[in-house]
PDB file of C-alpha atoms in Angstrom:
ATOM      1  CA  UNK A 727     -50.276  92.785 -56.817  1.00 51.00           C
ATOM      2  CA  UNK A 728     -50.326  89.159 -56.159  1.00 55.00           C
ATOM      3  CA  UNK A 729     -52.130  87.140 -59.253  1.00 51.00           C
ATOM      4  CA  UNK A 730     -52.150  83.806 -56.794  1.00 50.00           C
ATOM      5  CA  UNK A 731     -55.213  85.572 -55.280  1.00 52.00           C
ATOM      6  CA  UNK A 732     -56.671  86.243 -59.037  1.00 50.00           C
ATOM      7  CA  UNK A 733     -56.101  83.047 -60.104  1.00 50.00           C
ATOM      8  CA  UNK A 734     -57.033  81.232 -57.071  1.00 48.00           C
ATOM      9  CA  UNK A 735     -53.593  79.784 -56.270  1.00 49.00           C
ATOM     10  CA  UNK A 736     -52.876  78.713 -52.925  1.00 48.00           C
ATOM     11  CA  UNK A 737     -50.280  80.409 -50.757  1.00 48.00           C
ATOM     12  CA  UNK A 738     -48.083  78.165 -48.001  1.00 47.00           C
ATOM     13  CA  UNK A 739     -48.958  78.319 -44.677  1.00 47.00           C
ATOM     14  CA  UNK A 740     -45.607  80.925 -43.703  1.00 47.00           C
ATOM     15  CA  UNK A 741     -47.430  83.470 -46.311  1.00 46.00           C
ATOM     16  CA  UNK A 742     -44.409  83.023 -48.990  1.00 47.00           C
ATOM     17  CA  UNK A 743     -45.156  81.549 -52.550  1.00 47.00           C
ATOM     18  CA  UNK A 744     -45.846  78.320 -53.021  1.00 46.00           C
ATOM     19  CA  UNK A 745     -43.580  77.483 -55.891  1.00 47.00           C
ATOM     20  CA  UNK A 746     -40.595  79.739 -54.497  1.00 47.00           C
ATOM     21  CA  UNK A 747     -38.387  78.762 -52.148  1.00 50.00           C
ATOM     22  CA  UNK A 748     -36.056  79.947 -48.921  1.00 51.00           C
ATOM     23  CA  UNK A 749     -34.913  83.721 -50.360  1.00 50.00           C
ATOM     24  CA  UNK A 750     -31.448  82.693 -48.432  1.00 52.00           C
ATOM     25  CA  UNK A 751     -30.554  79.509 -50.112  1.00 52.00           C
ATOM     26  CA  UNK A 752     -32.149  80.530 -53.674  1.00 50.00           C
ATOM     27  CA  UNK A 753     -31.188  82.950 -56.289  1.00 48.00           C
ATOM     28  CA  UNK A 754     -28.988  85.264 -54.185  1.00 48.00           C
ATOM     29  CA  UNK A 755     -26.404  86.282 -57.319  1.00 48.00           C
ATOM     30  CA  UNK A 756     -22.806  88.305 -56.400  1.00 57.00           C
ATOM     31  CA  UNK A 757     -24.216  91.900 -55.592  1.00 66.00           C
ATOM     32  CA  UNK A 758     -27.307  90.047 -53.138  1.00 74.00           C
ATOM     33  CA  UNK A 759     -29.768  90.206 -56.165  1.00 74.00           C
ATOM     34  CA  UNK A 760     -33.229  88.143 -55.523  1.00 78.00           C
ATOM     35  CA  UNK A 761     -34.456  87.329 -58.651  1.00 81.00           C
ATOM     36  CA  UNK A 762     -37.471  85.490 -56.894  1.00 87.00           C
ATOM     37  CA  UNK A 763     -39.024  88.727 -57.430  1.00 81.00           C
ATOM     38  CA  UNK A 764     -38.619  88.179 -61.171  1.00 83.00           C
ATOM     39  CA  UNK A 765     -39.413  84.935 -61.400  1.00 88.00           C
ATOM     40  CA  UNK A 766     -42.627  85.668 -59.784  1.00 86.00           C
ATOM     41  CA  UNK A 767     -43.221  88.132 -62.300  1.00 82.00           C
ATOM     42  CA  UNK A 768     -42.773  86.498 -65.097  1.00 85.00           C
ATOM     43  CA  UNK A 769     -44.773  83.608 -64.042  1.00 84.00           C
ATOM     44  CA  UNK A 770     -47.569  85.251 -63.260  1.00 80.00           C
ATOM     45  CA  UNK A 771     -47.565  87.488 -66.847  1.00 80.00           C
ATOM     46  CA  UNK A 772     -47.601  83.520 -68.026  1.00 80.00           C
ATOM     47  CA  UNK A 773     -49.948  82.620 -66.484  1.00 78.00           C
ATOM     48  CA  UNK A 774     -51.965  86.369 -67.154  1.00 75.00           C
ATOM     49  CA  UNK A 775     -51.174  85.734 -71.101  1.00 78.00           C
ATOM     50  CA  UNK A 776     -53.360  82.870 -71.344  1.00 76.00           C
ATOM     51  CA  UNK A 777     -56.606  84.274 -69.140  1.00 76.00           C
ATOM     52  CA  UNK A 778     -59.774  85.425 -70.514  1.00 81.00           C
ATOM     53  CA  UNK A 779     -59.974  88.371 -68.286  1.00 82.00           C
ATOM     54  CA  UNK A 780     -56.490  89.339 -68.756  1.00 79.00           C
ATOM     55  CA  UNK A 781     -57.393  92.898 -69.846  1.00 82.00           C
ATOM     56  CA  UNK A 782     -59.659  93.507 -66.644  1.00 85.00           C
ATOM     57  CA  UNK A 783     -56.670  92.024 -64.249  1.00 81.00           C
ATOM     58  CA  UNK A 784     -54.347  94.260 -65.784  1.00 81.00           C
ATOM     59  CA  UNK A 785     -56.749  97.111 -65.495  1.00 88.00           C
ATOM     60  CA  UNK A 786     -57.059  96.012 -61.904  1.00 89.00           C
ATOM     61  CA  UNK A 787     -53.644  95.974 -61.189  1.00 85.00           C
ATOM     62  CA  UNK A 788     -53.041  99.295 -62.774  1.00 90.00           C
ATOM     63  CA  UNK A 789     -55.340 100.701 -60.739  1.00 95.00           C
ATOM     64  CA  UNK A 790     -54.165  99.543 -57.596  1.00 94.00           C
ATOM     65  CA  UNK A 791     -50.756 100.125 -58.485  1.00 93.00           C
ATOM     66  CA  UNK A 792     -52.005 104.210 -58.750  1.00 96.00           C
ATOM     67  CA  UNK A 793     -53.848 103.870 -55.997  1.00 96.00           C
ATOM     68  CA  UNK A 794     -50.532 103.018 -53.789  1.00 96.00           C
ATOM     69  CA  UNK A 795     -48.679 105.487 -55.698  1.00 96.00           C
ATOM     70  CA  UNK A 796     -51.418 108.204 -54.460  1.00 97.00           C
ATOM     71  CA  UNK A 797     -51.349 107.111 -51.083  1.00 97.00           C
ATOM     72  CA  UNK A 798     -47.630 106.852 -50.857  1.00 97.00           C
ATOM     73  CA  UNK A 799     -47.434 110.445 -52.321  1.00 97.00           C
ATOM     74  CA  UNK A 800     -50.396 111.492 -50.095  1.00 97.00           C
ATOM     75  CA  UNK A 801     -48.369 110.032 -47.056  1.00 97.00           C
ATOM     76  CA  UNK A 802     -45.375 111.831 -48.090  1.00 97.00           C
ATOM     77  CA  UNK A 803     -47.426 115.398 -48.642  1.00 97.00           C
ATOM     78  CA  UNK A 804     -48.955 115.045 -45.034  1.00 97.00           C
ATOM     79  CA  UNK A 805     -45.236 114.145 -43.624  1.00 98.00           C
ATOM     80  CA  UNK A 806     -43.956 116.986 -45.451  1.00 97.00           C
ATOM     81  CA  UNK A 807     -47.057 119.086 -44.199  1.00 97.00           C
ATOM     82  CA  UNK A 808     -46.196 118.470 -40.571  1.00 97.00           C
ATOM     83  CA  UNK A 809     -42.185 119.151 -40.799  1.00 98.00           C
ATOM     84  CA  UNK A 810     -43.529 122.187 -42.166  1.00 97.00           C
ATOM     85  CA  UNK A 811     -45.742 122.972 -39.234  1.00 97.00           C
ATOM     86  CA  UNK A 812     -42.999 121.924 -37.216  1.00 97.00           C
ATOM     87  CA  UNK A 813     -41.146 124.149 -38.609  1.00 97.00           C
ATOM     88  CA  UNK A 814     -43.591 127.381 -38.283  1.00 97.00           C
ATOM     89  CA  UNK A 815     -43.839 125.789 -34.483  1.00 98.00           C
ATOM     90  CA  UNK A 816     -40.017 126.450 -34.215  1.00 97.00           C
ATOM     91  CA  UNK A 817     -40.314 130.004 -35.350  1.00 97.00           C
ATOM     92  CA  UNK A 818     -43.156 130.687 -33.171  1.00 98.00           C
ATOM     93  CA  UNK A 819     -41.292 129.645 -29.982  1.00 98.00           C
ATOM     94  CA  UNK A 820     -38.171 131.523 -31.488  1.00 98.00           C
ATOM     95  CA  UNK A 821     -40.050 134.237 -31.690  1.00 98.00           C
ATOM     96  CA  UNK A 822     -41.847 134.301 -28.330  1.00 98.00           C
ATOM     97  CA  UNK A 823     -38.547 133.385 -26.557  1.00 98.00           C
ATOM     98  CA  UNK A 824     -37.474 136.876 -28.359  1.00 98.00           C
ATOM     99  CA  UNK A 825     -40.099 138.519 -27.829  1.00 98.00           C
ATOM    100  CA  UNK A 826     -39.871 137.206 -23.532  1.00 98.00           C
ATOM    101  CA  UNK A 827     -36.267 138.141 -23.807  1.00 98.00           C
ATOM    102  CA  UNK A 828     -36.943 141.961 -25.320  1.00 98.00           C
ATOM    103  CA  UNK A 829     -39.795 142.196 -22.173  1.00 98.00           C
ATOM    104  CA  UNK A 830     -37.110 140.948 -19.722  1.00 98.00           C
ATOM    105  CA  UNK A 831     -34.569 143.340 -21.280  1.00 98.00           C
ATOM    106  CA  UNK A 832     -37.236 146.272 -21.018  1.00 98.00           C
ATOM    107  CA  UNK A 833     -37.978 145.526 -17.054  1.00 98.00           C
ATOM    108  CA  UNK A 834     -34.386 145.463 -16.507  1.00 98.00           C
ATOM    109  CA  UNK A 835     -33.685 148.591 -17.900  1.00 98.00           C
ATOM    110  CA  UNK A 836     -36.707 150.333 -16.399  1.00 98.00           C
ATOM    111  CA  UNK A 837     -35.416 149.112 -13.009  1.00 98.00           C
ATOM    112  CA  UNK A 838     -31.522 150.650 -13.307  1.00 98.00           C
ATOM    113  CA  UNK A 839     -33.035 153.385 -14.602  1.00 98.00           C
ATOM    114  CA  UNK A 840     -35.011 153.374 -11.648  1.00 98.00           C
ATOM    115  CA  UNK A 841     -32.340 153.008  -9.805  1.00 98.00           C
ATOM    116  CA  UNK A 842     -30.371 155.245 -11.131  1.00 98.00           C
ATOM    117  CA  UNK A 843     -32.651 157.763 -10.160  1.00 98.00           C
ATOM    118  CA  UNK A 844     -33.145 157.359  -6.836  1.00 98.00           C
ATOM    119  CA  UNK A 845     -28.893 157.426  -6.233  1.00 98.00           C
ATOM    120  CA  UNK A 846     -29.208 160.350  -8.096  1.00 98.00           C
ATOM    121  CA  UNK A 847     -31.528 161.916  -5.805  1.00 98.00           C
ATOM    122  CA  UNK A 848     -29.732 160.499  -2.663  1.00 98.00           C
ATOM    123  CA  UNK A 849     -26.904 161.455  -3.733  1.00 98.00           C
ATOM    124  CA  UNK A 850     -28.458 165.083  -4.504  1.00 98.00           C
ATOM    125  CA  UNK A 851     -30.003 164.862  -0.796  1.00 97.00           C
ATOM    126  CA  UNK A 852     -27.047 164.060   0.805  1.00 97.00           C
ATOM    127  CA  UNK A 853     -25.150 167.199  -1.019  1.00 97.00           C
ATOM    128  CA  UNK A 854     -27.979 169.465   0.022  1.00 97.00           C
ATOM    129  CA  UNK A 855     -27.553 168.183   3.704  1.00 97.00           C
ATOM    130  CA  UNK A 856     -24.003 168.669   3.903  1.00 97.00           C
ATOM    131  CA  UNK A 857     -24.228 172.217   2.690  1.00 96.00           C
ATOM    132  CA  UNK A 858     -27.001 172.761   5.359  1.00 96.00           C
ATOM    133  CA  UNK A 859     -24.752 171.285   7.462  1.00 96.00           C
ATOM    134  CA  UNK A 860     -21.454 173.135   6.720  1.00 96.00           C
ATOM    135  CA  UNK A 861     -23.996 176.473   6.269  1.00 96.00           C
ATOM    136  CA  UNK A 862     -25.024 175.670  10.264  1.00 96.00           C
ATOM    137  CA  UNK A 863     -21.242 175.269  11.400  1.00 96.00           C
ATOM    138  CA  UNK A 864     -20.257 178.415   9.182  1.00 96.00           C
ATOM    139  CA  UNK A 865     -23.044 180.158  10.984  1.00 96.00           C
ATOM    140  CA  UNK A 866     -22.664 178.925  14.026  1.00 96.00           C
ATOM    141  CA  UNK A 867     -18.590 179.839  14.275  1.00 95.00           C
ATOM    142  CA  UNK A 868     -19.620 183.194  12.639  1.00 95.00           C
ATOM    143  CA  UNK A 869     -21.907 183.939  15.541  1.00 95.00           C
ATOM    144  CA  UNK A 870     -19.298 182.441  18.364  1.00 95.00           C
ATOM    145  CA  UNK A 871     -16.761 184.955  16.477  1.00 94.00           C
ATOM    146  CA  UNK A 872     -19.127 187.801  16.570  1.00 94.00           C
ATOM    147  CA  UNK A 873     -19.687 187.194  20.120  1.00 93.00           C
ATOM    148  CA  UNK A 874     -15.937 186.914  21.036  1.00 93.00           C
ATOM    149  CA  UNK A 875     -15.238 190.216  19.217  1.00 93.00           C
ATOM    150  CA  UNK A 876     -18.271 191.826  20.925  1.00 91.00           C
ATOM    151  CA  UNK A 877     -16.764 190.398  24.593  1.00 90.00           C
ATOM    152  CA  UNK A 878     -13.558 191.734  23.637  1.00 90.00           C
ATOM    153  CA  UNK A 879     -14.958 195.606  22.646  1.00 88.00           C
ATOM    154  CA  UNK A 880     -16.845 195.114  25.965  1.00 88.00           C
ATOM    155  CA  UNK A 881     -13.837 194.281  27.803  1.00 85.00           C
ATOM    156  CA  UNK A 882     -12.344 197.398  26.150  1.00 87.00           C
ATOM    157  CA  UNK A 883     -14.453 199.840  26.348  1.00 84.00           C
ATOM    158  CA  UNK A 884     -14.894 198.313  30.465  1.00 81.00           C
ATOM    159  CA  UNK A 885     -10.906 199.091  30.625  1.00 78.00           C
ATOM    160  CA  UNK A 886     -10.878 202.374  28.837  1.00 77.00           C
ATOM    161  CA  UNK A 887     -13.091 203.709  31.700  1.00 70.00           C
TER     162      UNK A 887
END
């Protein structure tokens, strides 16, 4: 909270304190410790010491200090809402990408088995042909035999007489 405001103090045109002073030249210790921030602090309990309406400043200040610590947590609860929905999001499209997959899997299958059938059935088609076939020839060289045996008996029985 900044007690200038409270106590009507006057800020510098660039928006840093009046009384502090370039945070690069000033108070920079070994380990690149500000202790503006202190300084500022214990100024303005000084000056906060000494007001009449200390005890409603400090209530004021309390008060706003909760009121950023609700919003901070209330900004980290939504962020923390939304990498959870991102996260339910992610196993949503996981699980519709397996889903897609086990339907693309399914039609595949369906489709050899498919096929599958149909060679099955040529293949049963083609068999059944070439027996016809081979049945035909068979049938056909059986009847050309039967003929040349006939010819023959004729031929003998022709010479007998």
């Amino acid at each position: 909270m900044d007690f200038s405001k409270l106590f009507g103090g006057k800020r510098s045109s660039d928006g840093s304190d009046a009384g502090g002073s370039d945070r690069s030249t000033r108070g920079k210790a070994i380990y690149d410790f500000d202790p503006t921030g202190l300084e500022r602090a214990a100024k303005s309990a000084h000056l906060l010491k000494d007001h009449p309406n200390a005890s409603k400043i400090l209530d004021v200040a309390i008060t706003e200090s909760q009121n950023k610590r609700l919003e901070i947590l209330k900004d980290q609860k939504a962020y923390e809402l939304k990498i959870e929905y991102a996260k339910m999001e992610g196993v949503k499209q996981q699980h519709d990408y397996a889903v897609e997959i086990l339907k693309e899997e399914a039609k595949t299958h369906r489709t050899k088995a498919e096929y599958e059938d149909f060679l099955a059935r040529k293949r049963q088609e083609d068999r059944l042909q070439m027996e016809k076939t081979s049945q035909l020839e068979l049938l056909k060289i059986q009847e050309e035999s039967i003929k040349r045996q006939e010819e023959l008996r004729r031929h003998t029985i022709d010479y007998e007489f």
